[in-house]
Amino acid sequence: MADKIDIKNVAKLASIKLNQEEEDRLKNDLSMIIEHFDALSKMDLPDDKISIHPLGMSLNLAEDIASKSLTHKEALSNAPESKDGQFVVPPSLD
Amino acid sequence: MSNYKLPISKINQLFKNKELKPSELYAETFERAAITESIIHGHLELFQEENLKKALNSDKRYEKGKNLGTLDGIPIAIKDNINISGYATTCSSKMLSNYISPYDATVITRLKNEGALFTGKTNLDEFAMGSSTENSAFGPTKNPWDSSRVPGGSSGGSAAVVSAGSAIASLGSDTGGSIRQPASFCGVVGFKPTYGTVSRFGLVAFASSLDQIGPITNHVEDARLIFNSMKGHDPRDATSLIESKAKQPKLKNAKIGIIKELMEDGISEDAKKEVHKVAKLLEAEGHEIIEVSLPLTKMSISIYYLIAPAECSANLSRFDGVRYGNRVSGSTSSEMMELTRANGFGPEVKKRILLGTYALSAGYYDAYYGQALKARAMMKKEFTDIYEDVDYLISPTTPSDPFKFGEKSDNQLEMYMSDLCTIPANLVGMPAISIPTGLSSQGLPLSVQIMSPSNTDNTLLDFSESLESLVAFTEEPVINGVVS
Amino acid sequence: MNIIPTIGMETHVELKTNSKMFCRCHVLDTESPNESLCPTCLGLPGSLPVPNKKAIEFITLLALSTNCSITNDGMFHRKNYFYPDLPKNYQISQFDLPVGTEGSLEIVVDGEFGTVEIERVHMEEDTGKSTHIGSGRIDSATSTHLDFNRAGIPLVEVVTKPLIKSSKEAVAYIEELRQLVIDLDISEGKLEKGNLRFDANISVAHEGDKELGTKVEIKNMNSLKSLEKAIEYEISRQTKMLIAEENIIQETRHWDEKKEVTSSMRSKEGSADYRYFSDPDIPNMILSNDFVNEIKKIIPELPSQKRKMFIETGLSIEDANNLGKNKNWIGDLYRSITKITGDSKSSFNWVTGELQGQLRKLEIKDLPNWVTPKNLSEIILLVKEDKISFTSGKEILANLIEQEIVPEEFASENNLIQENNIEEISKIVEEVIENNSEVLERIANGEEKLIGFLVGQIIKISKGQVNPSVAKELLLKEISS
């Protein structure tokens, strides 16, 4: 199982840049944990029931009534960089 | 006993009788913090200046006999993953060291409405991931009973400050035991309510289907008081429950199950001894004690370490340096985000994000995350079935007494095992409480955990209060040579 | 062997709710950036999503109106990918349990009916808006500016099966979908505002091939015109490649509006694995049969039903389709008028042509209340029965829009009633012939266009009350005899 971890791809998906030392250590750590999951993965469990939420709960939808929340200033108050009322980031490619 | 160790209802009585003023208690708490914090490091930030004025306002309300609620004037510490408007919410992460929240969590709004005061924000394992506060980016919190030992985690700061007396009570969050385990390590009461009874709005999410806010207190009655001030439906949290009527467990002549799987290998003799001791006391009160088996409990660590990382891998995606957080510059936005996240997250957080990303990725979903959801459903059924027979379940809160710094940080699986007894309650949503019951052979606190069916929180608290008086645990830690 | 194109459409429809999909921020139509934000749509730590009831009603309306099966026990999923305009770096969407599945939509192409098969209709949230600052091209941008006002606005994604065969069908489908969401009153439906945004998946294959060709996704088509051109360009590009036996790559291509070509977009590395999983912040969405039945009750008359009804009045499929694209009151007016006049074609022409034209010119949005089916029909019938000329009809209509008049009275008072009495007209014809012997001679010598001059003389003498066609007929008869 452990050999299967493509740590570079996983880090890319998670958008975390890893150095070589981290890659090696994390690959090793994750492999150990995943090995521990073996017993669970091999269990024969019925397909018909899954539990996403701990309790069966009904969805309470919100009425479509708009209200004001953050001011423009508050929204931008933690921005690392902003200009002309917009958040600024290095160029993003489509 | 010092005022800060009194039950809140007693303090409230003193306030009402004008024998004590909120501002005096507030000052006393901060004096206590001055003695203890340099050793304990439970608070990341103390709010003294700002809140002194609020304490004086509380004085005036009591003078006029118009206090807001029983919590009016009570200094409460808040775990630093719960948002208070105008203050930093760091989650003990470098990522958010400069982040100031523009809004109040629902629990904060509710406590403010009661007149509660806040002492400050408390330390935690980064983003609540850990069992020792060793994962805090701002240094660990020390156990008030022995500063060479961990206070537990992730709500280590919240548990330590209550134990040390620098707050009357505190709020923690519990995803796999993060309230109960540190409460046990610090010899105080920790309560994780039924999932959905306390709003999560404003709690920085670790694992959304497991997270629950709850109180850490000196007394069970304080836990009940704070819980009842916070609970109730919140329209801003879609998973918040509308109060429902459940069949309540019995308070007298109850049937209590000791979970066999949580009394086996990996559980220390000290911890088992506490459970047996408590069982005897309960039996003497006319309760029936039986041993029950919940086989899937043995799988709970695996189930948990698939579900929680999977959810956290998405929950923590928002920390990208675009709208807030400590940005590391890059030539493109995607490079900026990768570097920001590399720099902002500590090793444990990175590990869990990657673990969750892996468990959800193409080709592995069914074997891991999908399988964990099925096992969770089975586990839920096991517990539902057992509650047909018993009123409460009992187990140790932790497999052992507090461990030393560094003792488990090199062995991740052993560290993860310290949540063995607490995880099931999060996976199935039921309420669970940790009550200090005695000291280990090393003179360190030990607790038992009581669980009951979902939506029976107040009955569980009533039952726990009677147990608390049976046990009569009164030991206090000695800090800086001063007993609290 | 013939080469057959296959097209699938993915369309995002922006719903017109008051508040956003998962928070109660106003849906604002504003140029000021970052004005309508809260912890939830800005993705602040600790915020949570609560779905909008109205949006769920709207998507159910759309799913039912496209003949979809409704998923009673559905849920929301998180679609994970990192992009700066996506506040949480996951989009709340729906994966394997969308609100609607397996539907269809009737369309009209070249005056004939067709059907587009719908695969799924699902709910999701919009992203923020990126503006790339720099020298025009994305590649050379120096920074990106982000406005999150749009983030979290409810979107319905409608995905068709890949069974569309031509650019015309694709355009007709979008037109039909647009009309549907407008008639359902769930979206502004304005393409220029991005209320409807569409991508096309195109492949080509030899006729009879069992499998579809390699799929290419085309983005950035902002109008029906560019949709049509982009599809045609892409079909021809792929067809040439197939004939030349070149390898068609599965990719996303960008429609360049200026150059009118599609070009390959730089692909985001590793973006294909979205790691969908159910959103633990939102309980399962149960759409009970009671709820669905309540929504069924409020479905208004759909474009296809309107079309059917118009066709029953005698209109062609094409006219019926075009009439349906107008505001509802136009269709209603047509219905009332055609009942009175009994002439669907001229009722259609008058309502959609003359009446709408004049109203548009005068910038009148609502029909004045004295302009009724009754007096409009009166005008149409006066023209139809040759009592007044078409030109006079237009004049009367113009006056009617301005003030309350009775068309027939107005025609009499203003001498617009045509003389159709042959004897009376004959007298004038004779008079004109007598007075224009010179002109008659020139006509006899081949200057036939002078006939028109004589008709004009007749009309002049009659002070405009002679029906020109009757006058011409009598004139020609006289000349030839």
Short mmCIF file of N, CA, C and O in Angstrom, two decimals, chain C residues 194-246:
data_model
loop_
_atom_site.label_atom_id
_atom_site.label_comp_id
_atom_site.label_asym_id
_atom_site.label_seq_id
_atom_site.Cartn_x
_atom_site.Cartn_y
_atom_site.Cartn_z
N GLY C 194 -24.21 37.75 -18.26
CA GLY C 194 -23.65 36.50 -17.75
C GLY C 194 -24.64 35.70 -16.91
O GLY C 194 -24.25 34.81 -16.17
N ASN C 195 -25.94 36.03 -17.02
CA ASN C 195 -26.95 35.25 -16.29
C ASN C 195 -27.03 33.82 -16.82
O ASN C 195 -27.42 32.91 -16.12
N LEU C 196 -26.68 33.68 -18.10
CA LEU C 196 -26.55 32.35 -18.70
C LEU C 196 -25.15 32.25 -19.27
O LEU C 196 -24.75 33.11 -20.06
N ARG C 197 -24.40 31.24 -18.84
CA ARG C 197 -23.04 31.06 -19.36
C ARG C 197 -22.92 29.62 -19.84
O ARG C 197 -23.33 28.71 -19.14
N PHE C 198 -22.40 29.44 -21.04
CA PHE C 198 -22.39 28.07 -21.57
C PHE C 198 -21.05 27.66 -22.11
O PHE C 198 -20.27 28.46 -22.62
N ASP C 199 -20.76 26.37 -21.96
CA ASP C 199 -19.60 25.73 -22.57
C ASP C 199 -20.15 24.63 -23.47
O ASP C 199 -21.22 24.09 -23.22
N ALA C 200 -19.38 24.33 -24.52
CA ALA C 200 -19.81 23.28 -25.44
C ALA C 200 -18.75 22.19 -25.49
O ALA C 200 -17.56 22.49 -25.57
N ASN C 201 -19.20 20.93 -25.40
CA ASN C 201 -18.30 19.79 -25.60
C ASN C 201 -18.55 19.25 -26.99
O ASN C 201 -19.67 18.85 -27.31
N ILE C 202 -17.51 19.24 -27.80
CA ILE C 202 -17.68 18.89 -29.21
C ILE C 202 -16.76 17.74 -29.58
O ILE C 202 -15.59 17.71 -29.18
N SER C 203 -17.31 16.81 -30.35
CA SER C 203 -16.46 15.75 -30.91
C SER C 203 -16.98 15.43 -32.30
O SER C 203 -18.12 15.76 -32.65
N VAL C 204 -16.14 14.81 -33.10
CA VAL C 204 -16.60 14.37 -34.42
C VAL C 204 -16.23 12.89 -34.57
O VAL C 204 -15.28 12.41 -33.95
N ALA C 205 -17.01 12.20 -35.39
CA ALA C 205 -16.73 10.78 -35.64
C ALA C 205 -17.29 10.42 -37.00
O ALA C 205 -18.15 11.12 -37.54
N HIS C 206 -16.79 9.33 -37.57
CA HIS C 206 -17.35 8.85 -38.83
C HIS C 206 -18.74 8.30 -38.58
O HIS C 206 -18.98 7.68 -37.55
N GLU C 207 -19.61 8.53 -39.52
CA GLU C 207 -20.98 8.02 -39.39
C GLU C 207 -20.94 6.50 -39.19
O GLU C 207 -20.20 5.81 -39.87
N GLY C 208 -21.71 6.07 -38.22
CA GLY C 208 -21.75 4.63 -37.97
C GLY C 208 -20.76 4.16 -36.93
O GLY C 208 -20.85 3.04 -36.43
N ASP C 209 -19.80 5.03 -36.55
CA ASP C 209 -18.86 4.66 -35.49
C ASP C 209 -19.62 4.42 -34.20
O ASP C 209 -20.56 5.15 -33.88
N LYS C 210 -19.21 3.41 -33.47
CA LYS C 210 -19.93 3.09 -32.24
C LYS C 210 -19.62 4.07 -31.12
O LYS C 210 -20.46 4.38 -30.29
N GLU C 211 -18.36 4.50 -31.10
CA GLU C 211 -17.98 5.41 -30.01
C GLU C 211 -17.85 6.84 -30.50
O GLU C 211 -17.54 7.08 -31.67
N LEU C 212 -18.08 7.76 -29.57
CA LEU C 212 -17.92 9.18 -29.90
C LEU C 212 -16.44 9.49 -30.07
O LEU C 212 -15.59 8.78 -29.54
N GLY C 213 -16.16 10.55 -30.80
CA GLY C 213 -14.76 10.97 -30.96
C GLY C 213 -14.26 11.62 -29.69
O GLY C 213 -14.97 11.75 -28.70
N THR C 214 -13.00 12.06 -29.71
CA THR C 214 -12.41 12.72 -28.54
C THR C 214 -13.10 14.05 -28.28
O THR C 214 -13.29 14.86 -29.19
N LYS C 215 -13.47 14.25 -27.02
CA LYS C 215 -14.25 15.42 -26.63
C LYS C 215 -13.34 16.64 -26.42
O LYS C 215 -12.32 16.56 -25.74
N VAL C 216 -13.73 17.76 -26.99
CA VAL C 216 -13.00 19.01 -26.76
C VAL C 216 -13.99 20.02 -26.17
O VAL C 216 -15.11 20.17 -26.67
N GLU C 217 -13.59 20.65 -25.08
CA GLU C 217 -14.49 21.60 -24.42
C GLU C 217 -14.17 23.02 -24.89
O GLU C 217 -13.00 23.44 -24.87
N ILE C 218 -15.20 23.74 -25.28
CA ILE C 218 -15.00 25.12 -25.75
C ILE C 218 -15.59 26.08 -24.72
O ILE C 218 -16.75 25.96 -24.34
N LYS C 219 -14.77 27.04 -24.31
CA LYS C 219 -15.21 28.03 -23.32
C LYS C 219 -15.18 29.43 -23.92
O LYS C 219 -14.65 29.64 -25.00
N ASN C 220 -15.72 30.37 -23.13
CA ASN C 220 -15.65 31.79 -23.46
C ASN C 220 -16.51 32.22 -24.64
O ASN C 220 -16.10 33.05 -25.44
N MET C 221 -17.69 31.65 -24.76
CA MET C 221 -18.61 32.13 -25.79
C MET C 221 -19.66 32.98 -25.09
O MET C 221 -20.39 32.49 -24.25
N ASN C 222 -19.69 34.26 -25.46
CA ASN C 222 -20.51 35.19 -24.68
C ASN C 222 -21.85 35.54 -25.31
O ASN C 222 -22.63 36.28 -24.74
N SER C 223 -22.08 35.07 -26.53
CA SER C 223 -23.35 35.38 -27.19
C SER C 223 -23.76 34.18 -28.04
O SER C 223 -22.96 33.26 -28.25
N LEU C 224 -25.00 34.22 -28.50
CA LEU C 224 -25.47 33.13 -29.35
C LEU C 224 -24.70 33.10 -30.66
O LEU C 224 -24.41 32.05 -31.21
N LYS C 225 -24.34 34.31 -31.12
CA LYS C 225 -23.56 34.43 -32.36
C LYS C 225 -22.21 33.72 -32.17
O LYS C 225 -21.79 32.93 -33.01
N SER C 226 -21.54 34.00 -31.05
CA SER C 226 -20.22 33.37 -30.87
C SER C 226 -20.36 31.88 -30.60
O SER C 226 -19.51 31.09 -31.00
N LEU C 227 -21.46 31.48 -29.97
CA LEU C 227 -21.70 30.05 -29.78
C LEU C 227 -21.78 29.35 -31.13
O LEU C 227 -21.14 28.32 -31.36
N GLU C 228 -22.56 29.95 -32.03
CA GLU C 228 -22.75 29.35 -33.34
C GLU C 228 -21.42 29.29 -34.10
O GLU C 228 -21.04 28.25 -34.64
N LYS C 229 -20.71 30.41 -34.10
CA LYS C 229 -19.44 30.47 -34.84
C LYS C 229 -18.41 29.52 -34.24
O LYS C 229 -17.68 28.86 -34.97
N ALA C 230 -18.34 29.48 -32.91
CA ALA C 230 -17.32 28.65 -32.26
C ALA C 230 -17.57 27.17 -32.56
O ALA C 230 -16.64 26.43 -32.85
N ILE C 231 -18.83 26.76 -32.50
CA ILE C 231 -19.13 25.35 -32.77
C ILE C 231 -18.78 25.02 -34.22
O ILE C 231 -18.16 24.00 -34.51
N GLU C 232 -19.16 25.93 -35.13
CA GLU C 232 -18.88 25.65 -36.53
C GLU C 232 -17.38 25.60 -36.79
O GLU C 232 -16.89 24.72 -37.50
N TYR C 233 -16.67 26.51 -36.17
CA TYR C 233 -15.21 26.51 -36.34
C TYR C 233 -14.63 25.21 -35.82
O TYR C 233 -13.81 24.57 -36.48
N GLU C 234 -15.07 24.82 -34.63
CA GLU C 234 -14.49 23.65 -33.99
C GLU C 234 -14.84 22.36 -34.76
O GLU C 234 -14.00 21.47 -34.90
N ILE C 235 -16.07 22.29 -35.27
CA ILE C 235 -16.44 21.11 -36.05
C ILE C 235 -15.55 21.02 -37.29
O ILE C 235 -15.03 19.95 -37.62
N SER C 236 -15.34 22.16 -37.93
CA SER C 236 -14.54 22.10 -39.16
C SER C 236 -13.08 21.79 -38.84
O SER C 236 -12.42 21.04 -39.55
N ARG C 237 -12.58 22.34 -37.72
CA ARG C 237 -11.20 22.05 -37.33
C ARG C 237 -11.02 20.55 -37.07
O ARG C 237 -10.09 19.92 -37.59
N GLN C 238 -11.96 20.00 -36.30
CA GLN C 238 -11.84 18.57 -35.95
C GLN C 238 -12.07 17.68 -37.18
O GLN C 238 -11.44 16.64 -37.31
N THR C 239 -13.01 18.12 -38.04
CA THR C 239 -13.30 17.31 -39.23
C THR C 239 -12.05 17.21 -40.11
O THR C 239 -11.69 16.12 -40.58
N LYS C 240 -11.37 18.35 -40.30
CA LYS C 240 -10.14 18.35 -41.10
C LYS C 240 -9.11 17.42 -40.49
O LYS C 240 -8.44 16.66 -41.19
N MET C 241 -9.02 17.47 -39.14
CA MET C 241 -8.03 16.62 -38.46
C MET C 241 -8.39 15.15 -38.63
O MET C 241 -7.52 14.31 -38.83
N LEU C 242 -9.68 14.85 -38.56
CA LEU C 242 -10.12 13.45 -38.67
C LEU C 242 -9.83 12.92 -40.07
O LEU C 242 -9.33 11.80 -40.23
N ILE C 243 -10.10 13.77 -41.06
CA ILE C 243 -9.83 13.35 -42.44
C ILE C 243 -8.33 13.13 -42.64
O ILE C 243 -7.92 12.15 -43.25
N ALA C 244 -7.56 14.04 -42.06
CA ALA C 244 -6.10 13.92 -42.20
C ALA C 244 -5.52 12.88 -41.24
O ALA C 244 -4.31 12.72 -41.16
N GLU C 245 -6.41 12.22 -40.52
CA GLU C 245 -6.02 11.19 -39.54
C GLU C 245 -5.06 11.73 -38.49
O GLU C 245 -4.14 11.05 -38.04
N GLU C 246 -5.27 12.99 -38.11
CA GLU C 246 -4.45 13.57 -37.05
C GLU C 246 -5.09 13.24 -35.70
O GLU C 246 -6.28 12.96 -35.63
#
